[in-house]
Short mmCIF file of C-alpha atoms and ligand atoms in Angstrom, two decimals:
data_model
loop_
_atom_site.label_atom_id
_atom_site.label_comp_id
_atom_site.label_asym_id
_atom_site.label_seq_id
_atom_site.Cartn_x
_atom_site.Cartn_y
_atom_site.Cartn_z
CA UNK B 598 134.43 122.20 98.19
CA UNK B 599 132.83 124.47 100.46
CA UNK B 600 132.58 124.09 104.22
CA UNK B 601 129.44 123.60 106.12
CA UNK B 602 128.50 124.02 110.29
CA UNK B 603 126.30 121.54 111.67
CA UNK B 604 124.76 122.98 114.94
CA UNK B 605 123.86 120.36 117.08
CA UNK B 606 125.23 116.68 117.36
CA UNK B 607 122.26 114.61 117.70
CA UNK B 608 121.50 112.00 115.12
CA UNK B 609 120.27 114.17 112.82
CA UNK B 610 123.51 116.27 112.77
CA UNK B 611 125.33 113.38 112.52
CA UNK B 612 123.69 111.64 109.67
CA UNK B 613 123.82 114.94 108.31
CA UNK B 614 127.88 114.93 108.38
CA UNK B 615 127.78 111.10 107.46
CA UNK B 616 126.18 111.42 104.07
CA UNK B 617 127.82 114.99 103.51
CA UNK B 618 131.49 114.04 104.45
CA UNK B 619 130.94 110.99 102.12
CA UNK B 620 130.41 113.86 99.16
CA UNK B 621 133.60 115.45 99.87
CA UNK B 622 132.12 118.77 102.36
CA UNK B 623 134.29 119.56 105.05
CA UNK B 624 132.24 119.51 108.27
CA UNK B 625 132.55 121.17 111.62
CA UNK B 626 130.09 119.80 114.25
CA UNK B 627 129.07 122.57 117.07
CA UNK B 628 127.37 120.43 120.64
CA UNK B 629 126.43 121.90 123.42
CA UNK B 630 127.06 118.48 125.32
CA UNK B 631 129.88 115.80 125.11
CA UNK B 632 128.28 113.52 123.31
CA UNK B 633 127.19 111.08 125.43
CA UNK B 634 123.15 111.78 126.75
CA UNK B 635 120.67 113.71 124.91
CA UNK B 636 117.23 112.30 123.04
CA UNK B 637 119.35 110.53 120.39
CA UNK B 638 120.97 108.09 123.15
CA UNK B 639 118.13 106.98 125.61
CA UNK B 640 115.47 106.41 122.86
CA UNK B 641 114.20 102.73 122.45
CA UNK B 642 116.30 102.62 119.51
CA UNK B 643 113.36 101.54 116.70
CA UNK B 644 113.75 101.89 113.08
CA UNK B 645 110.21 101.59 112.75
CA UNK B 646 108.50 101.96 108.91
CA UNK B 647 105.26 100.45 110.64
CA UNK B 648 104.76 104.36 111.80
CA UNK B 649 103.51 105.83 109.05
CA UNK B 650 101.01 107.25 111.17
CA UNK B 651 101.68 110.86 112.57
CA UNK B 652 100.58 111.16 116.39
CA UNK B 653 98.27 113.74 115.01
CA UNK B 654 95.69 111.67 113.89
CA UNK B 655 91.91 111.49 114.30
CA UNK B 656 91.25 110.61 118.46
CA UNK B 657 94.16 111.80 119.98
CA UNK B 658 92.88 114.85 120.90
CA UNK B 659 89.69 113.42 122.77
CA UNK B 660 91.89 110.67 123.91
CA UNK B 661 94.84 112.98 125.16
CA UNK B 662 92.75 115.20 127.20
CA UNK B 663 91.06 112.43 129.18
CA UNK B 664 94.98 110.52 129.88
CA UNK B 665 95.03 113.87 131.02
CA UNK B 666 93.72 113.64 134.46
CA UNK B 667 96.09 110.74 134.77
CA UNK B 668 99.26 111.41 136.90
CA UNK B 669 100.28 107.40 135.45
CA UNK B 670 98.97 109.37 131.73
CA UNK B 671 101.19 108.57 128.49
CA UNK B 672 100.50 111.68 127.51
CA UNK B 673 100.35 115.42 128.96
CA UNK B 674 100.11 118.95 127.94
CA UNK B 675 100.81 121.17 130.66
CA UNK B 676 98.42 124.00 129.79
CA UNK B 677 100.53 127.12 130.27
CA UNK B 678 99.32 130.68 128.44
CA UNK B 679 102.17 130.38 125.95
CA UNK B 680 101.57 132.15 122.48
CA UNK B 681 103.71 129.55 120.79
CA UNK B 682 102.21 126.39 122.81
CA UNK B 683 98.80 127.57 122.01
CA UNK B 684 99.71 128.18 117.96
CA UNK B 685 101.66 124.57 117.74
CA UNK B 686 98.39 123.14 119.46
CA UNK B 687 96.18 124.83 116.75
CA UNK B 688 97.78 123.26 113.83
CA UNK B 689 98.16 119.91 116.09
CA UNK B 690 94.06 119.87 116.38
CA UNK B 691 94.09 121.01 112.68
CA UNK B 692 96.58 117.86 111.55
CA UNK B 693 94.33 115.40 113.19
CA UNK B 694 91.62 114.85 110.94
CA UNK B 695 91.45 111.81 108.69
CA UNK B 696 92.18 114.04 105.96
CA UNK B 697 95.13 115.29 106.84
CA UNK B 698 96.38 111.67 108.02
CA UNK B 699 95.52 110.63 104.36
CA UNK B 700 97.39 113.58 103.21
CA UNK B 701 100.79 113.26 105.61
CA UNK B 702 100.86 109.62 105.85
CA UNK B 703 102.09 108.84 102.26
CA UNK B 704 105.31 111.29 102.86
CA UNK B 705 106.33 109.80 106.59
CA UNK B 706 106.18 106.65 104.50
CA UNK B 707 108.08 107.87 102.00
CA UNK B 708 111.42 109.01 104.68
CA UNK B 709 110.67 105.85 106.90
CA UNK B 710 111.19 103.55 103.68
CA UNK B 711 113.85 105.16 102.41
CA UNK B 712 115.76 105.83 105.73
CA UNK B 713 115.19 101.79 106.17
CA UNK B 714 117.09 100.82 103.55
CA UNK B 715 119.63 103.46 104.29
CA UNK B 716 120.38 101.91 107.47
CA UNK B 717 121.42 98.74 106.31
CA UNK B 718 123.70 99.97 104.18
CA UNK B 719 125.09 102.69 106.84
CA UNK B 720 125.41 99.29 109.28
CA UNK B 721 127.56 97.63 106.84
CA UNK B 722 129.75 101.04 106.31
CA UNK B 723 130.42 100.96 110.09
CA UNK B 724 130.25 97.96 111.25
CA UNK B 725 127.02 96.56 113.59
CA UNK B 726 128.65 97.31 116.42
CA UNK B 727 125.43 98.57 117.97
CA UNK B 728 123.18 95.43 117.61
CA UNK B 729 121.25 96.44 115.22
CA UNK B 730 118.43 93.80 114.62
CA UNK B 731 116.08 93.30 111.64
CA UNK B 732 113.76 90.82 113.27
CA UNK B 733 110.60 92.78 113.05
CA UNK B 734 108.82 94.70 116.09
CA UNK B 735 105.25 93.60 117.23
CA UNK B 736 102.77 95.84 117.97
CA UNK B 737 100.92 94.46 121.11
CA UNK B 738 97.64 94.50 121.94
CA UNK B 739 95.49 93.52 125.62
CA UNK B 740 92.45 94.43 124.41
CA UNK B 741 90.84 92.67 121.34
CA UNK B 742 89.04 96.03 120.59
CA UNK B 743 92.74 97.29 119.82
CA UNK B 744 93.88 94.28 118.34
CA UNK B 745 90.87 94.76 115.67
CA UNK B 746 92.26 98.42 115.45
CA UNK B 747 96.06 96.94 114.94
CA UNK B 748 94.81 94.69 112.10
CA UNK B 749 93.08 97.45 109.97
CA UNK B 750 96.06 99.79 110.66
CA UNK B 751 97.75 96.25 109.07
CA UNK B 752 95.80 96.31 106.10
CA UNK B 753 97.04 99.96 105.87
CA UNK B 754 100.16 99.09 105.94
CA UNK B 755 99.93 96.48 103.23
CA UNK B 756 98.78 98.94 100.78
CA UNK B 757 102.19 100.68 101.43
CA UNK B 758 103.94 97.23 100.85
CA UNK B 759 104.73 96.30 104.08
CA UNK B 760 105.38 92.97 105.22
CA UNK B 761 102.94 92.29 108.16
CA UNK B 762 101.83 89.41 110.47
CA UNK B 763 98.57 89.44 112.12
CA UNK B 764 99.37 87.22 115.42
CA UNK B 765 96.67 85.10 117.79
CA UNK B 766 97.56 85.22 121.73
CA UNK B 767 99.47 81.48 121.20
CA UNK B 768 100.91 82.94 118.14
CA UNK B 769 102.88 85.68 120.12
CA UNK B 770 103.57 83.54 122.84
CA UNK B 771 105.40 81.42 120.38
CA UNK B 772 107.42 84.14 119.68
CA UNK B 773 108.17 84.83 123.38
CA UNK B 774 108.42 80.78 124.50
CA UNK B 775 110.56 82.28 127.78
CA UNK B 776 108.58 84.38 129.44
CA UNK B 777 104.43 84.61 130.22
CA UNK B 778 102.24 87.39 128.46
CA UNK B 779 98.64 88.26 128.78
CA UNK B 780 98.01 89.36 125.32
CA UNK B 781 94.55 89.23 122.50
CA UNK B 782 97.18 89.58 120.02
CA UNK B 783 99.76 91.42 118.09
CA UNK B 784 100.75 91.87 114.39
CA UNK B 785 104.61 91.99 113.62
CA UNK B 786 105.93 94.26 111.37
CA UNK B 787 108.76 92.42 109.60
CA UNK B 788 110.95 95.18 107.96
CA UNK B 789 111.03 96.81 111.45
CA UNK B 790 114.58 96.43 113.05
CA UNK B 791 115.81 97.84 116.21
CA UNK B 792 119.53 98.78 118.09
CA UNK B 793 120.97 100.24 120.75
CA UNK B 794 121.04 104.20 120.06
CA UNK B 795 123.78 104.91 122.61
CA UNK B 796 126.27 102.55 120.60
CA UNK B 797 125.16 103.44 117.18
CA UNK B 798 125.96 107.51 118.13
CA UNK B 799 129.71 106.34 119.37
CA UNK B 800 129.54 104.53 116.17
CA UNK B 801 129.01 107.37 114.29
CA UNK B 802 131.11 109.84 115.79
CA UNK B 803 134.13 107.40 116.02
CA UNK B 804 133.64 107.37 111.97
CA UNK B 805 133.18 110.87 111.41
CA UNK B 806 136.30 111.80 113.61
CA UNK B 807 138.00 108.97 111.52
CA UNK B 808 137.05 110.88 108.25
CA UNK B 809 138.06 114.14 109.46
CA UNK B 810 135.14 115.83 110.39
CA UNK B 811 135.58 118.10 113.29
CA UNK B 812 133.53 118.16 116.82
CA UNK B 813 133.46 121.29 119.04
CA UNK B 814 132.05 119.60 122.12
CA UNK B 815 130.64 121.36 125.09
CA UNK B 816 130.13 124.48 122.96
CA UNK B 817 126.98 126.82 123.09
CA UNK B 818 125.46 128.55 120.02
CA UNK B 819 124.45 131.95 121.47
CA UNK B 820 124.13 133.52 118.34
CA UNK B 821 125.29 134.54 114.15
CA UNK B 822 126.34 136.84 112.40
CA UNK B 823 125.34 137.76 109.25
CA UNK B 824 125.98 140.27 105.78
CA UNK B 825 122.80 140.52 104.20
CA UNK B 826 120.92 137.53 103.54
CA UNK B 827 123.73 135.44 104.69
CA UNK B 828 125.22 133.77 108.00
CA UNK B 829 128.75 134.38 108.29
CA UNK B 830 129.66 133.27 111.69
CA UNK B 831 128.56 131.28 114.40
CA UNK B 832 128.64 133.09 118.22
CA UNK B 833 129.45 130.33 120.68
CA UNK B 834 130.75 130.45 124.31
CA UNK B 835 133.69 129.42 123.61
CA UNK B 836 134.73 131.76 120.59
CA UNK B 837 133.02 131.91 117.08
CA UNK B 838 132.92 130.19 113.89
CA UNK B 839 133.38 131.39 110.23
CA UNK B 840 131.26 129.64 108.03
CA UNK B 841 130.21 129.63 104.84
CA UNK B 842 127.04 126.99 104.67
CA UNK B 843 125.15 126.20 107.72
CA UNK B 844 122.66 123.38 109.27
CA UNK B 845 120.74 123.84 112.05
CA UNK B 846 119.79 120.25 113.84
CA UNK B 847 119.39 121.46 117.34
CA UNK B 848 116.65 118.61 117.85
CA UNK B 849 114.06 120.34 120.61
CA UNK B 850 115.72 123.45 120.67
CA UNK B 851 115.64 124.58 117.65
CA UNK B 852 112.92 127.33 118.04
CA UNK B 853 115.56 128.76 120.06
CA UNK B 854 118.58 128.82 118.24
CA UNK B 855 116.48 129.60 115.09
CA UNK B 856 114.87 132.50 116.91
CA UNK B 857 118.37 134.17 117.26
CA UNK B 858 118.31 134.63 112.96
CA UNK B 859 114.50 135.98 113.29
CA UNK B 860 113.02 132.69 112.43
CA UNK B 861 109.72 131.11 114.39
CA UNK B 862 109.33 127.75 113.97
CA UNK B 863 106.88 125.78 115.69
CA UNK B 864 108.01 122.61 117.95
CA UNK B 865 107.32 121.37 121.25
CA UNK B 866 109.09 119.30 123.15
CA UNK B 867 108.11 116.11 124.05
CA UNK B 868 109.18 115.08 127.39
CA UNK B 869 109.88 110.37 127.27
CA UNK B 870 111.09 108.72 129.82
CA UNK B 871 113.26 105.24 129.62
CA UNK B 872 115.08 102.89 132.16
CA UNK B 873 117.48 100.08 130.94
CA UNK B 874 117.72 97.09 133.29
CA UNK B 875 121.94 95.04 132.95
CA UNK B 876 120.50 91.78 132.99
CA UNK B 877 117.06 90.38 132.63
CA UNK B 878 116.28 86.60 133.47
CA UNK B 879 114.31 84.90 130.88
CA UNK B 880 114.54 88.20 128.77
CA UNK B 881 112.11 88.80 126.02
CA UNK B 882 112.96 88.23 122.39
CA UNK B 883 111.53 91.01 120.57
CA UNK B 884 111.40 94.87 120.71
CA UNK B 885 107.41 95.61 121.12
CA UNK B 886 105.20 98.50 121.06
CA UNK B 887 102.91 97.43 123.79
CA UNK B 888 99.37 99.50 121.93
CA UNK B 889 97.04 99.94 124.69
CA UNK B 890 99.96 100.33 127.46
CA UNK B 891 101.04 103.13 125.34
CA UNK B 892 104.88 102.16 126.41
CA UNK B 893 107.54 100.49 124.73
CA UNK B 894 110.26 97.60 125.33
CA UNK B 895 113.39 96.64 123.79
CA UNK B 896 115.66 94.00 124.22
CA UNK B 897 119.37 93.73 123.53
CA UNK B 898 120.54 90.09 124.76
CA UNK B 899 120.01 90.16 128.69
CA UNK B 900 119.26 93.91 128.66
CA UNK B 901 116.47 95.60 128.93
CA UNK B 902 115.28 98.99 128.18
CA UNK B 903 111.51 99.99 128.92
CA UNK B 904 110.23 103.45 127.88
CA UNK B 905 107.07 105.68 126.78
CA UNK B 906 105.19 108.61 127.79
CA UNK B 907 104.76 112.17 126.08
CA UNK B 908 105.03 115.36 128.00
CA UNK B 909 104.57 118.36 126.56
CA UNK B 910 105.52 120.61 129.49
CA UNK B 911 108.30 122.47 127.57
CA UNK B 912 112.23 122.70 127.86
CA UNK B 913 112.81 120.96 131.20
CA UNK B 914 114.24 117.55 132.47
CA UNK B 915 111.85 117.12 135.48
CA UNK B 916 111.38 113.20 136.22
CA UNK B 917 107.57 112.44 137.32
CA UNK B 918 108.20 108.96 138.75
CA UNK B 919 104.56 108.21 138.15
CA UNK B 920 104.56 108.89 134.68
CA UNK B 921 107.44 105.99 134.60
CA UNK B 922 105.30 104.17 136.91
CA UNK B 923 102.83 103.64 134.40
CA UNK B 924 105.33 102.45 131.74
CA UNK B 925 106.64 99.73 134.58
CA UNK B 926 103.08 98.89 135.23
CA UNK B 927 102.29 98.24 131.93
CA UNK B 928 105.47 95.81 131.10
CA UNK B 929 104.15 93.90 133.96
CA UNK B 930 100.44 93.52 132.81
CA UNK B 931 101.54 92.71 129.34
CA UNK B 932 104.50 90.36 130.16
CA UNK B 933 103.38 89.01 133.62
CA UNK B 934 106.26 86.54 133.77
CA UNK B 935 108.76 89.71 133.46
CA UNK B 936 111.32 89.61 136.82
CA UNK B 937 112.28 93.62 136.76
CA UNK B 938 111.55 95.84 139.81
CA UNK B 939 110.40 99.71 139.45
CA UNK B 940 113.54 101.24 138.95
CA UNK B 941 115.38 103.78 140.82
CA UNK B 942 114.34 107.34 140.73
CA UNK B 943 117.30 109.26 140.24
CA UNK B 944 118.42 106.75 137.35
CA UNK B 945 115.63 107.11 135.31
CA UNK B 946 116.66 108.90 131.88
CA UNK B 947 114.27 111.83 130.12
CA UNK B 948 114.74 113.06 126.87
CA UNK B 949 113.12 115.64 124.38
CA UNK B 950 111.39 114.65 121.22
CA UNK B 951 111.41 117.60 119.08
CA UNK B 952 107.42 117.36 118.01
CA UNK B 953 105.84 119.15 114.98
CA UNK B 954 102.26 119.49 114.77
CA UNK B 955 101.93 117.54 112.12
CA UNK B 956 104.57 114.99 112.83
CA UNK B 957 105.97 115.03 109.61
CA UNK B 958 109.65 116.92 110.32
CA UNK B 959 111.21 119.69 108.76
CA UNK B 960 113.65 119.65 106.17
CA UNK B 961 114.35 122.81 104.21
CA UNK B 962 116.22 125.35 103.34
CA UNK B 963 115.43 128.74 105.42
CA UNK B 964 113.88 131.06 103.07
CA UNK B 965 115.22 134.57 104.84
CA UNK B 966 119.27 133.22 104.06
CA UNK B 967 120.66 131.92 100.82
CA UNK B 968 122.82 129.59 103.05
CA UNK B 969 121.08 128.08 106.13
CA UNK B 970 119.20 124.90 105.69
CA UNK B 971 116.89 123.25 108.97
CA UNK B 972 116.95 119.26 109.68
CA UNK B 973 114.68 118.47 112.94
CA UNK B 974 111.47 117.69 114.57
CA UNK B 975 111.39 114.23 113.67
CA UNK B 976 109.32 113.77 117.03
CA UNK B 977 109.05 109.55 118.21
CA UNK B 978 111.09 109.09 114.73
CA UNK B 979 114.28 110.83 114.51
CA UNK B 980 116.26 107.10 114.61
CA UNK B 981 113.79 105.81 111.95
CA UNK B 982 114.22 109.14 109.63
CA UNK B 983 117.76 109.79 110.47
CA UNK B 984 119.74 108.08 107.74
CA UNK B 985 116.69 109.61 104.97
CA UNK B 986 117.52 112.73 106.51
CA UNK B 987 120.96 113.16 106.27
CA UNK B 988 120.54 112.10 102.24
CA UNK B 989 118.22 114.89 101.67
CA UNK B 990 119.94 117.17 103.71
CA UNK B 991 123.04 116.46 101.30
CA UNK B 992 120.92 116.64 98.16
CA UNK B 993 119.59 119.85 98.99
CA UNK B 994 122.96 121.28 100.28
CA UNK B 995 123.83 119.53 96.42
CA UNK B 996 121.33 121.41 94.42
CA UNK B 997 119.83 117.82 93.61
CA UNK B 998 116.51 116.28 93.06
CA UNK B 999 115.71 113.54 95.68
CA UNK B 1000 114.67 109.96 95.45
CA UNK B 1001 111.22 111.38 97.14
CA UNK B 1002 109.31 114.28 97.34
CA UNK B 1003 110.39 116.88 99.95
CA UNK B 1004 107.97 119.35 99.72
CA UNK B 1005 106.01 118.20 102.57
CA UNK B 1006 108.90 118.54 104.90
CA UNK B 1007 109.40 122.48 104.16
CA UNK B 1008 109.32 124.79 106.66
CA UNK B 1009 106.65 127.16 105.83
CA UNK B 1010 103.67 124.94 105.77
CA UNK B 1011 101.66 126.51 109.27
C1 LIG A 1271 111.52 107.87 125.30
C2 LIG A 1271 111.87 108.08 123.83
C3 LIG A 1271 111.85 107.00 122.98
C4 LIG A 1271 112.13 107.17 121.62
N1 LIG A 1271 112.20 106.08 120.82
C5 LIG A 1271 112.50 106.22 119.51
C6 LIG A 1271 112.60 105.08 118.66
O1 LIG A 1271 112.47 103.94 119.11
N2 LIG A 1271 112.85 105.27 117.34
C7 LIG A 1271 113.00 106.52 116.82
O2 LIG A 1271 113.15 106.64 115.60
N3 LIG A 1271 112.98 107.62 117.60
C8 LIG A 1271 112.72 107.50 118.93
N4 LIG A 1271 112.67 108.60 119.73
C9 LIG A 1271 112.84 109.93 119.13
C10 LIG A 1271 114.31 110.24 118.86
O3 LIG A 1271 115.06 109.97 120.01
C11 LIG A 1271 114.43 111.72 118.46
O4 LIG A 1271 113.56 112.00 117.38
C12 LIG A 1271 115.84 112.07 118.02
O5 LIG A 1271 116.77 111.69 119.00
C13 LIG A 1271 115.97 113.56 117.72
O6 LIG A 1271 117.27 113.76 117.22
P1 LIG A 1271 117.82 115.23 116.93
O7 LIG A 1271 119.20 115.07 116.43
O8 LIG A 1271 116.85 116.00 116.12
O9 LIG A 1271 117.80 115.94 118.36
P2 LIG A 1271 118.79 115.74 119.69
O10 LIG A 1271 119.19 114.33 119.76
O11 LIG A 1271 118.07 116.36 120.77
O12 LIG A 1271 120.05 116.56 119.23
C14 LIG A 1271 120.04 117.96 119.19
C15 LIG A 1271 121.37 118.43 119.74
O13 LIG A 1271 121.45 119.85 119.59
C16 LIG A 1271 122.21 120.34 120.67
N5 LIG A 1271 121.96 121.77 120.86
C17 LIG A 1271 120.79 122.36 121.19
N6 LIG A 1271 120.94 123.67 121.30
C18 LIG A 1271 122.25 123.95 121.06
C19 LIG A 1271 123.03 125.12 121.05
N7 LIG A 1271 122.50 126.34 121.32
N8 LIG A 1271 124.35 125.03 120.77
C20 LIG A 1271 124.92 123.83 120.49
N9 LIG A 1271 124.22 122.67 120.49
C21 LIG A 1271 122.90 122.72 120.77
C22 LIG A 1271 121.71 119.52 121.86
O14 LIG A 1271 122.66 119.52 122.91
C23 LIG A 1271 121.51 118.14 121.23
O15 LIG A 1271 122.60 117.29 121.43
C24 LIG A 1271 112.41 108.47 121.11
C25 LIG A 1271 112.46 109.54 121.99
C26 LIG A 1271 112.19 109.37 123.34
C27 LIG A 1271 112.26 110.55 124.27
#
């Protein structure tokens, strides 16, 4: 059986290993980090099939640029005269017509379902010990305008056989008897489930270790080697790596290390911020996408974790405290009886989404090596699509046709 590299030990390079180890490939992991922080840990920890809709979609682009002028904004590009910025934002404006929504939507539905059901089965593999919950998620709306929006985007979702609940104000307060909320509305979306990230990565890696697959931790990727139209070795900082099949799932950096075998992909990162109060009095009950806050909460017993925004400022981990300002402010207009405080500065946690313009990720072998294959971008989704993922990854490593079509997650489509 041959032997495959993972770069990168986010949860796509780990559900990657899961579903690859399971078919008998012996699997060295190469992170930069230890493991313990990155984009797959401080997310809000959704597996959400209610987003079928890619963030390129008709509005955001009128909508964006007015948030803007915000410094409290849930969204930002920094505008910066950067070839690759200015291409990714081309095909971004090009993916959000209604067209191209009808076109992409059908295929983020596809992974989201899949991965879904995946994850249940994955949770009963390891064990829940990360608190995964399939209670639903609601999507919450202030504003009745957005609560009419919410409900046709329901009706949307029906036709892809979701299981959805259109909510009155007393409805959702029902649902959240504890605590006070100035809502029009929400609609639940049952086969949504949610978990704490942080817990289900130790879960995985504790698994993975178990089953032999091997982690080189705190090592850098600086560069390959290659004989012809093949990779041979991995150059890291701390020595390099024969191998003989590789996977890049470097998450938000994967332009770079894919740049060092002469191949441009385009991906932005997309700067969220999250804080994740101990213990919350009266806590809420369910994880909810709060619409027209543009924010997001999600509750694990008596914690807490709030989280949101979208900065597209590139490769940096600068906190703007307003930008989490907003998120806080939100929580409070939505759930006025919520007791949390703004939180610290220095303890608020950033991460970056690895975006595609047309939010649909890539997933594909690389067609300049007969042995490199690319897992990433997954953008606001990479928990949702992780488990999907790592099964296509491993039928394509496999030579096998999938359960869906992959074609719209290949590499060349710009
Ligand atoms: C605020 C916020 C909330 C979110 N909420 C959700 C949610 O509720 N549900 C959901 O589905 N998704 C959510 N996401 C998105 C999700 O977190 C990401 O899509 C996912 O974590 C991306 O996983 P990844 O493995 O591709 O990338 P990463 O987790 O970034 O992993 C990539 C890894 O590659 C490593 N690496 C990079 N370069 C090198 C190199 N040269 N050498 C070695 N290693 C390298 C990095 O250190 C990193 O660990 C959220 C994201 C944010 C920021």
């Amino acid at each position: 059986m041959k032997d495959i590299t993972i770069v990168g030990g986010g949860i796509i390079g780990l559900c990657s290993a899961y579903y690859l180890n399971r078919e008998g490939y012996k699997i060295n992991i190469i992170e930069r980090g230890d493991l313990s922080n990155g984009c797959s840990f401080g997310n809000m920890g959704y597996i959400s099939p209610s987003h079928f809709v890619p963030l390129a979609s008709p509005g955001i682009i009128s909508q964006g640029l007015k948030w803007m002028l915000s410094p409290t904004s849930p969204f930002y590009i920094k505008p910066r005269l950067n070839l690759d910025l200015m291409q990714w934002g081309y095909h971004f404006w090009k993916s959000s017509t209604t067209a191209m929504v009808q076109k992409n939507s059908p295929h983020l539905n596809d992974i989201l379902q899949m991965s879904r059901g995946l994850m249940n089965d994955l949770t009963a593999d390891l064990g829940n010990t990360f608190e995964m919950e399939g209670k639903g998620c609601l999507m919450m709306c202030k504003q009745q305008k957005t609560l009419d929006h919410e409900f046709h985007l329901a009706d949307e979702a029906e036709k892809f056989g979701l299981n959805v609940e259109r909510l009155t104000r007393d409805a959702v307060q029902k649902l959240e008897p504890d605590i006070e909320l100035d809502v029009a509305g929400a609609v639940l979306f049952k086969e949504d489930a949610h978990l704490n990230p942080g817990k289900l990565m130790s879960a995985l890696k504790t698994y993975l270790e178990k089953s032999g697959v091997q982690f080189q931790l705190n090592t850098t990727v600086t560069g390959f080697e290659k004989i012809n139209n093949s990779i041979t070795s991995v150059i890291t900082d701390k020595g390099t790596f024969h191998c003989s099949e590789l996977i890049l799932a470097a998450g938000s950096w994967l332009p770079i290390v894919a740049k060092m075998m002469d191949i441009r992909l385009l991906l932005q990162p997309g700067k969220g911020y999250s804080y994740t109060y101990k213990h919350v009095e009266n806590n809420v009950k369910y994880p909810a996408i709060l619409v027209d806050g543009r924010c997001a909460i999600t509750p694990w017993g008596q914690q807490l974790r709030i989280g949101g925004t979208m900065e597209i400022s590139g490769i940096n981990n600068k906190i703007l405290v307003k930008r989490m300002q907003g998120v806080y402010d939100s929580a409070k207009r939505f759930y006025p009886g919520l007791k949390i405080e703004f939180p610290p500065a220095d303890k608020i946690w950033s991460g970056l989404r690895p975006v595609t313009p047309d939010g649909l990720p890539y997933i594909d072998r690389a067609e300049k090596y007969n042995n490199v294959l690319i897992a990433g971008g997954h953008a606001m989704l990479g928990i949702s699509e992780a488990t999907g993922t790592g099964r296509l990854v491993t039928d394509i490593i496999q030579h096998k046709t999938s359960d869906i079509d992959v074609s719209a997650f290949r590499l060349n489509r710009f």
